[in-house]
Coordinates of N, CA and C in Angstrom, one line a residue:
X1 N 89.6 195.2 -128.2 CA 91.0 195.2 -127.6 C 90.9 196.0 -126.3
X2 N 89.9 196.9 -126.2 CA 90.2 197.7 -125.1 C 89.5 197.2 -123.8
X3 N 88.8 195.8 -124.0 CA 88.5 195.4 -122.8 C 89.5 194.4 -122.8
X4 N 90.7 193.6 -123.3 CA 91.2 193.1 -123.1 C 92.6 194.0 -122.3
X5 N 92.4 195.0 -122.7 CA 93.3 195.8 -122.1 C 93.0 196.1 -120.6
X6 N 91.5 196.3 -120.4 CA 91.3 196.7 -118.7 C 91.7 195.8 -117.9
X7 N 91.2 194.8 -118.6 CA 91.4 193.2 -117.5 C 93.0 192.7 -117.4
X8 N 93.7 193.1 -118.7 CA 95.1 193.0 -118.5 C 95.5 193.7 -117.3
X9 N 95.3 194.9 -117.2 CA 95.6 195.8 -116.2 C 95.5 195.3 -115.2
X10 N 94.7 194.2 -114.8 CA 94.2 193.9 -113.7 C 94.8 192.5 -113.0
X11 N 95.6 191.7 -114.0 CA 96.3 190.6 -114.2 C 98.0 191.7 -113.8
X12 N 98.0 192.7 -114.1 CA 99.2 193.3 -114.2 C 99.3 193.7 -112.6
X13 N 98.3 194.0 -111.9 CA 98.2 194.3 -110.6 C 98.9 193.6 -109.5
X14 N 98.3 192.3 -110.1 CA 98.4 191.2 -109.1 C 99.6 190.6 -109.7
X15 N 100.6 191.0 -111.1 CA 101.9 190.7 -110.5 C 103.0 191.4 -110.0
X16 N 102.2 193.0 -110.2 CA 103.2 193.9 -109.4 C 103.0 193.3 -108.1
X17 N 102.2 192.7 -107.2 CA 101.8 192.1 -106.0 C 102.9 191.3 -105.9
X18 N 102.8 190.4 -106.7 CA 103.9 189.3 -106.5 C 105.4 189.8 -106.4
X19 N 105.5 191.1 -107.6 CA 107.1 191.2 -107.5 C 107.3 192.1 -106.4
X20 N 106.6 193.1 -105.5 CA 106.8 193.5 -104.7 C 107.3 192.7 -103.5
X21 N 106.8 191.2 -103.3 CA 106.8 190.4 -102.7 C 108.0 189.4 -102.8
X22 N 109.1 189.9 -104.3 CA 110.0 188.9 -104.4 C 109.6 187.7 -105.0
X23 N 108.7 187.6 -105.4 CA 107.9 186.7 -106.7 C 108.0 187.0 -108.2
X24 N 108.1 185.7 -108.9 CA 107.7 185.8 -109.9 C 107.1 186.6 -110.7
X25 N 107.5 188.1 -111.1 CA 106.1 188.5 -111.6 C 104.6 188.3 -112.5
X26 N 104.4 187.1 -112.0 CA 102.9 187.1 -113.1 C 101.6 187.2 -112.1
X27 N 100.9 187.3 -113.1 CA 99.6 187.8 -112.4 C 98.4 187.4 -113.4
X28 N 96.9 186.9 -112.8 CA 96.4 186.1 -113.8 C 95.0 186.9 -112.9
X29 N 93.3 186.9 -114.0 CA 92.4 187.2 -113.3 C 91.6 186.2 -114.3
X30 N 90.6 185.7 -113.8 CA 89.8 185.3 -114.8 C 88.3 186.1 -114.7
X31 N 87.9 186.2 -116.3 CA 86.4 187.1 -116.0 C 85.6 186.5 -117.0
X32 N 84.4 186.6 -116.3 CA 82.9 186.0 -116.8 C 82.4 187.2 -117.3
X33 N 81.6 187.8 -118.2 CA 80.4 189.0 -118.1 C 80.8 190.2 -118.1
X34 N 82.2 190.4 -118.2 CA 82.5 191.6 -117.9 C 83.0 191.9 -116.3
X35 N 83.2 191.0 -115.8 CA 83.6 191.2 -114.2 C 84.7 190.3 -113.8
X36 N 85.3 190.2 -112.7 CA 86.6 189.1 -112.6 C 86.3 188.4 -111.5
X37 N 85.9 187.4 -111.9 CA 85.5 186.5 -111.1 C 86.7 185.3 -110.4
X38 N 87.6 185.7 -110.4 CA 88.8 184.6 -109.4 C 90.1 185.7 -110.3
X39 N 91.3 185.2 -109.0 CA 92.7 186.0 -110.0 C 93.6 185.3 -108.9
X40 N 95.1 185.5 -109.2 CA 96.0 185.0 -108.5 C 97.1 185.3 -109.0
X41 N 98.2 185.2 -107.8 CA 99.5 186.1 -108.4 C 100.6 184.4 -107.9
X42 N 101.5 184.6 -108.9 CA 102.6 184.0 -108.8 C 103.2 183.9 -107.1
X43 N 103.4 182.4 -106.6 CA 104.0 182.3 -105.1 C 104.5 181.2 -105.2
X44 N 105.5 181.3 -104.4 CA 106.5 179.9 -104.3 C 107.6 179.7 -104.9
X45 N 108.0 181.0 -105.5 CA 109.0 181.2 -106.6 C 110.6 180.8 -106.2
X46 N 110.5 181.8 -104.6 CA 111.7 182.0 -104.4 C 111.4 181.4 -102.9
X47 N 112.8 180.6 -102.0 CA 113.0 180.1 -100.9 C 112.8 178.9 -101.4
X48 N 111.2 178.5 -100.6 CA 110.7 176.9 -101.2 C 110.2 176.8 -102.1
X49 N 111.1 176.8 -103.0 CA 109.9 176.9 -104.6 C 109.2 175.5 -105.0
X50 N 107.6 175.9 -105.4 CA 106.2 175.0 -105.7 C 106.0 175.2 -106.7
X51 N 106.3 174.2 -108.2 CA 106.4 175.0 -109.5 C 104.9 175.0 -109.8
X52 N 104.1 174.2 -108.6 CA 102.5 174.1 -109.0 C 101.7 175.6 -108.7
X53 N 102.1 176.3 -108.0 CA 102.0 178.2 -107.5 C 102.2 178.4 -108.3
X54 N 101.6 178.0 -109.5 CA 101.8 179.7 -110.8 C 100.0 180.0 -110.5
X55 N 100.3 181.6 -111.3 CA 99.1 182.5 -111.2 C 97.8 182.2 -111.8
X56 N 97.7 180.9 -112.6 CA 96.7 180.8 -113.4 C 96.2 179.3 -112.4
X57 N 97.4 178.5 -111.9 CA 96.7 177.4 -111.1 C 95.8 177.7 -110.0
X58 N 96.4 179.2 -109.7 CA 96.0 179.5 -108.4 C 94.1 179.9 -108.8
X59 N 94.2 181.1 -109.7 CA 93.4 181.4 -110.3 C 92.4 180.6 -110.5
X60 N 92.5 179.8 -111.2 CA 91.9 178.3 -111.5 C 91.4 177.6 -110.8
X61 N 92.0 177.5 -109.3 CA 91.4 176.6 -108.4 C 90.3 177.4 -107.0
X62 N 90.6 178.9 -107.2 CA 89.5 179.9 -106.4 C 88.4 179.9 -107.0
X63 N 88.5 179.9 -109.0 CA 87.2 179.8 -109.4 C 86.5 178.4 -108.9
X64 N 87.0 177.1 -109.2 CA 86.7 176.3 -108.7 C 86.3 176.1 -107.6
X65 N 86.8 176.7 -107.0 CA 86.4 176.5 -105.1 C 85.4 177.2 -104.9
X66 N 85.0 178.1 -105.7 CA 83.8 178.9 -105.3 C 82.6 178.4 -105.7
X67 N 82.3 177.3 -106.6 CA 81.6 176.7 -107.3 C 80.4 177.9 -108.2
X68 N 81.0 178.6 -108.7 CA 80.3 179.5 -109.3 C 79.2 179.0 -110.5
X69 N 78.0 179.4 -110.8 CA 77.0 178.7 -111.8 C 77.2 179.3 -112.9
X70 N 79.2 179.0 -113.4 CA 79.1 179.8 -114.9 C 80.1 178.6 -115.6
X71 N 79.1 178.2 -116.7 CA 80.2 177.1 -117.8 C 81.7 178.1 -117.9
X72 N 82.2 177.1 -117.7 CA 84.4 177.4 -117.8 C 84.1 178.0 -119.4
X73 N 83.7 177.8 -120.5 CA 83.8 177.7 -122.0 C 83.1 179.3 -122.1
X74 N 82.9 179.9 -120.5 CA 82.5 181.5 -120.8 C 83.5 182.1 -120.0
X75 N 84.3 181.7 -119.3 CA 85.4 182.3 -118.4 C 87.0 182.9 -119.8
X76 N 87.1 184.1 -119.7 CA 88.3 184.1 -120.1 C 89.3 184.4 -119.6
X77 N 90.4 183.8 -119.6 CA 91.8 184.0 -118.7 C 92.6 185.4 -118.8
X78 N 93.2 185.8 -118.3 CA 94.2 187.0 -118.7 C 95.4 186.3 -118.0
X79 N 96.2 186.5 -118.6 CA 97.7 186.1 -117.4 C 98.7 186.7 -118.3
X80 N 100.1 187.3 -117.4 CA 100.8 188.5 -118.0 C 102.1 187.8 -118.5
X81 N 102.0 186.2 -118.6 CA 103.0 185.5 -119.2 C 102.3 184.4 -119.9
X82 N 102.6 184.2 -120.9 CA 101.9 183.2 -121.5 C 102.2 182.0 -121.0
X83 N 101.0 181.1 -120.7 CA 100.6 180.3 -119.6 C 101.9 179.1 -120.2
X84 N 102.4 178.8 -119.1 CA 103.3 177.1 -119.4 C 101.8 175.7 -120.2
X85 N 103.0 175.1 -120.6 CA 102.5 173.7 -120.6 C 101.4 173.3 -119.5
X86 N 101.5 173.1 -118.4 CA 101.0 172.8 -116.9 C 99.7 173.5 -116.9
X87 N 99.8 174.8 -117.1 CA 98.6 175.8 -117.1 C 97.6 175.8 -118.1
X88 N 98.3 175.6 -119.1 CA 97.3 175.5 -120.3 C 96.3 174.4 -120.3
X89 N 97.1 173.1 -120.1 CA 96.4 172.2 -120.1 C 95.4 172.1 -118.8
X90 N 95.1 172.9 -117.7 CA 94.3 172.9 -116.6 C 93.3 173.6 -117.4
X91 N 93.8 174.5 -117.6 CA 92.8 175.6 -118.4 C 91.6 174.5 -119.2
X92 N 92.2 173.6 -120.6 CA 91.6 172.9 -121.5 C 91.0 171.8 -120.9
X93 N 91.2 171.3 -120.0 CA 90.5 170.1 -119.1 C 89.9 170.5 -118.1
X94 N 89.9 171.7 -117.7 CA 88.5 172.5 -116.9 C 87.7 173.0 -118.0
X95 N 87.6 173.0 -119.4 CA 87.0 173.5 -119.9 C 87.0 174.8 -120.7
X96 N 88.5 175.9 -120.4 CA 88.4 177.0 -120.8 C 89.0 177.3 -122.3
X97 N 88.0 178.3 -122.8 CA 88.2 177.9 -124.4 C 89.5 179.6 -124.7
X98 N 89.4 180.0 -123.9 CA 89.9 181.9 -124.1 C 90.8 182.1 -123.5
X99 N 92.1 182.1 -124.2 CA 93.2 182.7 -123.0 C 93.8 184.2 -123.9
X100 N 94.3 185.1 -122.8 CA 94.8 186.2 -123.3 C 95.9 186.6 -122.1
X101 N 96.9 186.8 -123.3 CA 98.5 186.7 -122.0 C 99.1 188.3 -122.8
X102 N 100.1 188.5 -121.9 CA 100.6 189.8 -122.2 C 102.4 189.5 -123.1
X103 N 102.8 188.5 -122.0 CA 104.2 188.3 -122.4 C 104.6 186.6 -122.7
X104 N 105.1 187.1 -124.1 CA 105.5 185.4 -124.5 C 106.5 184.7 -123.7
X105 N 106.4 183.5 -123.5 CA 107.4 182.4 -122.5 C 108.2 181.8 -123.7
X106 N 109.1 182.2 -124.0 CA 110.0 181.5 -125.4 C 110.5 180.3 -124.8
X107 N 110.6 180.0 -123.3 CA 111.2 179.0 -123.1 C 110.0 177.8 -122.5
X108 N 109.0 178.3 -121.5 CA 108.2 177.3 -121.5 C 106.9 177.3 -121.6
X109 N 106.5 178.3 -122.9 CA 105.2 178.7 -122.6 C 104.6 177.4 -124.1
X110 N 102.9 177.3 -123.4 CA 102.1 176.0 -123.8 C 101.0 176.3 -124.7
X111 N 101.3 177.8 -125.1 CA 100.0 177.9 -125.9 C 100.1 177.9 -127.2
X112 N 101.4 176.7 -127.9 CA 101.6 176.6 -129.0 C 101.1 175.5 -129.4
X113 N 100.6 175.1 -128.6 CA 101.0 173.2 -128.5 C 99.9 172.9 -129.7
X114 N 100.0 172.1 -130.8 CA 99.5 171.9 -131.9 C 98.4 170.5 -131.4
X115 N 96.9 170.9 -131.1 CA 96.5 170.1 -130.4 C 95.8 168.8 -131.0
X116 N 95.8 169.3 -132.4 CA 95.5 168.5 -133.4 C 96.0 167.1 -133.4
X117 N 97.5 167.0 -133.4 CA 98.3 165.7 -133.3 C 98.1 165.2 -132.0
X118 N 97.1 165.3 -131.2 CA 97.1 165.0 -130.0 C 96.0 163.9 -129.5
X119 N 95.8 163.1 -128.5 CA 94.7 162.3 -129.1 C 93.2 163.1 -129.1
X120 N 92.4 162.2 -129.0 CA 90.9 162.6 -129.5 C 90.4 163.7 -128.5
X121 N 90.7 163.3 -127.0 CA 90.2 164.4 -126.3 C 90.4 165.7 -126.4
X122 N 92.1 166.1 -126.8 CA 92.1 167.3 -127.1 C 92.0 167.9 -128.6
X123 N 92.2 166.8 -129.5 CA 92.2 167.1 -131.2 C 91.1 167.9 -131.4
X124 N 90.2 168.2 -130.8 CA 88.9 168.6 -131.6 C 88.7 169.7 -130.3
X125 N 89.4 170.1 -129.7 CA 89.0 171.6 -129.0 C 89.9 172.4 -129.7
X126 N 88.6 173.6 -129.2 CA 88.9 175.1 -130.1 C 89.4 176.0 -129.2
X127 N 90.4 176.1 -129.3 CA 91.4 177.4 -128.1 C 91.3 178.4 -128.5
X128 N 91.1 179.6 -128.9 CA 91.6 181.0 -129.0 C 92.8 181.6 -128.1
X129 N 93.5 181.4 -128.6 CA 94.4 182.5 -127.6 C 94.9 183.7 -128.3
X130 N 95.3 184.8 -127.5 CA 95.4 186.4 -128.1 C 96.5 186.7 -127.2
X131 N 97.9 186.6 -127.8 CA 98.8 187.3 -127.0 C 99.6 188.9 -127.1
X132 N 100.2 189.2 -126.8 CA 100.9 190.1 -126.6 C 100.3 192.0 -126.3
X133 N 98.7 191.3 -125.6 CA 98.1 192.5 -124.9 C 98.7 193.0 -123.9
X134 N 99.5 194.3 -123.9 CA 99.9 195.2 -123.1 C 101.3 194.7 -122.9
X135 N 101.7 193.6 -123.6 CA 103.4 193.3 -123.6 C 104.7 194.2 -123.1
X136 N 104.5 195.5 -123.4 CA 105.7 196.1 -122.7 C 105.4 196.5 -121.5
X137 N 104.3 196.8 -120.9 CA 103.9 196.5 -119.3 C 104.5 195.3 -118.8
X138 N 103.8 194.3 -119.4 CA 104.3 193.3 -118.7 C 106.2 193.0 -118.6
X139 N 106.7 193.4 -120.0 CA 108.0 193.0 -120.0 C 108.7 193.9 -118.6
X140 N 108.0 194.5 -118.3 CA 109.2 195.6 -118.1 C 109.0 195.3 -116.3
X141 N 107.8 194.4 -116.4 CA 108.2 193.6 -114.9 C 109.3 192.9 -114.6
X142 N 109.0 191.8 -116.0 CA 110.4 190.9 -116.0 C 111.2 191.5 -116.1
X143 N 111.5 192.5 -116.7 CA 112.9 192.7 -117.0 C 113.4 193.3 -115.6
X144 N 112.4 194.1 -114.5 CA 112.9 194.4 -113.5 C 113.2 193.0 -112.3
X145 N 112.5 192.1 -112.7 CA 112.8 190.5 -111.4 C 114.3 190.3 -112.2
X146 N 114.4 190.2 -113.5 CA 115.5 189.3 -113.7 C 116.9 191.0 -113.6
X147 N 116.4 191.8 -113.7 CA 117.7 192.5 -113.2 C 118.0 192.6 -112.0
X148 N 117.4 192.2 -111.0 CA 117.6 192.0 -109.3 C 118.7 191.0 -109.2
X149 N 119.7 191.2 -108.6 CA 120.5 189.8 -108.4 C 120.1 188.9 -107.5
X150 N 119.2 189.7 -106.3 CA 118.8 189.0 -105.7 C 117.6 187.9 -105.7
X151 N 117.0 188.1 -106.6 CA 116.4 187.2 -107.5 C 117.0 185.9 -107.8
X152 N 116.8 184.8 -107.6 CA 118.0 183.5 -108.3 C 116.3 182.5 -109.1
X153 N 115.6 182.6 -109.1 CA 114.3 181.9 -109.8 C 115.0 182.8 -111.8
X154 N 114.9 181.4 -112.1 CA 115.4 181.4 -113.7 C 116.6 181.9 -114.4
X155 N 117.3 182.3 -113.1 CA 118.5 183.3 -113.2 C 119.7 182.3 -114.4
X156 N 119.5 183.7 -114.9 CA 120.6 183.0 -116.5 C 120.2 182.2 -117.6
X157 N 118.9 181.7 -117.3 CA 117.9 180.9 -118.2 C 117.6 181.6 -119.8
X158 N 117.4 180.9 -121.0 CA 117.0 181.4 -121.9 C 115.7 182.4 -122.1
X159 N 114.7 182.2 -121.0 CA 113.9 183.5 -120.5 C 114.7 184.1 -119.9
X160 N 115.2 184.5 -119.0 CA 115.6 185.9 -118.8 C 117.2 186.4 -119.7
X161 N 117.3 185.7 -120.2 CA 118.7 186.8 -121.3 C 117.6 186.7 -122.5
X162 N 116.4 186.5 -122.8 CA 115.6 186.7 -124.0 C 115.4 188.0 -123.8
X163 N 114.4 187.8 -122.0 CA 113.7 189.1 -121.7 C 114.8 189.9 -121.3
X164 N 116.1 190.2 -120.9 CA 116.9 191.3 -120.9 C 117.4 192.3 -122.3
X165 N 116.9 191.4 -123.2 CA 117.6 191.4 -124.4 C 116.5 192.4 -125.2
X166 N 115.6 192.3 -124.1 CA 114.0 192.7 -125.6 C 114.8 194.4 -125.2
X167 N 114.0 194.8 -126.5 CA 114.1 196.7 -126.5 C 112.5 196.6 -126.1
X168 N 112.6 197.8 -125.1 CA 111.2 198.5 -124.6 C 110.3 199.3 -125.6
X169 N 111.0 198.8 -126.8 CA 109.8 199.9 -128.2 C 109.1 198.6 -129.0
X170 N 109.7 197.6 -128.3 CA 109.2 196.1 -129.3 C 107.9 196.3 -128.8
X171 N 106.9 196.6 -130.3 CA 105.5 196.3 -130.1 C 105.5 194.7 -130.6

């Protein structure tokens, strides 16, 4: 747990980046070997919003661009919201078998998805995911985007009166 914790921290960085920035707070790094080899923060949230700018697409496509010599099935993801539908499935059709997220998405997060009932290509992959590493770090991002009024991304949404709602002692 305690290296999932360093690399959290490090996914946690890059969404303080983003919210400093009036973004989304999420933040995603991916690491091979003990090092982090690609990361990306949430953009496009607010003004012209690109719902394809989440932190793990971005992530996802530096590793790719780099053409690095490491199978995806050794890369594990960190991201401080648990990945949407959209993300997940980039993740499993690039090949990545490991995700580890900090904060649950009650409203549109993908890492439930029962892959079984699914057809053949995805029925028979093995996901691991590990959520709620460093969870009150991360909430307490959200909880600061969605208390901004100036903020209008999700505003009033069942994620954010979820996340206003959490207590900061919820392990």
């Amino acid at each position: 747990m305690q290296e999932h914790e360093k690399f959290m921290r490090l996914a946690l960085v890059e969404a303080e980046v983003a919210l400093k920035q009036g973004e989304f707070p999420v933040g995603c790094v991916l690491v091979h070997g003990g090092k982090v080899i690609a990361s990306g923060k949430r953009i496009h949230s607010c003004g012209r919003v690109n719902e394809m700018d989440h932190a793990e697409m971005l992530a996802i496509r530096a590793f790719l661009d780099a053409e690095l010599a490491i199978a995806p099935e050794e890369v594990v993801v960190y991201a401080t919201m648990e990945p949407c539908l959209m993300c997940f499935s980039t993740m499993i059709l690039n090949g990545i078998r490991k995700i580890v997220y900090a904060y649950e998405d009650v409203m549109g997060g993908g890492t439930n998805l029962p892959l079984t009932v699914l057809n053949p290509l995805y029925a028979t992959m093995e996901v691991k995911v590990v959520p709620s590493v460093l969870r009150q770090e991360s909430l307490a991002l959200f909880q600061q985007f969605f208390s901004n009024p100036d903020n209008p991304y999700w505003k009033g949404s069942l994620l954010a009166r979820y996340t206003l709602e959490q207590d900061s002692f919820r392990v």
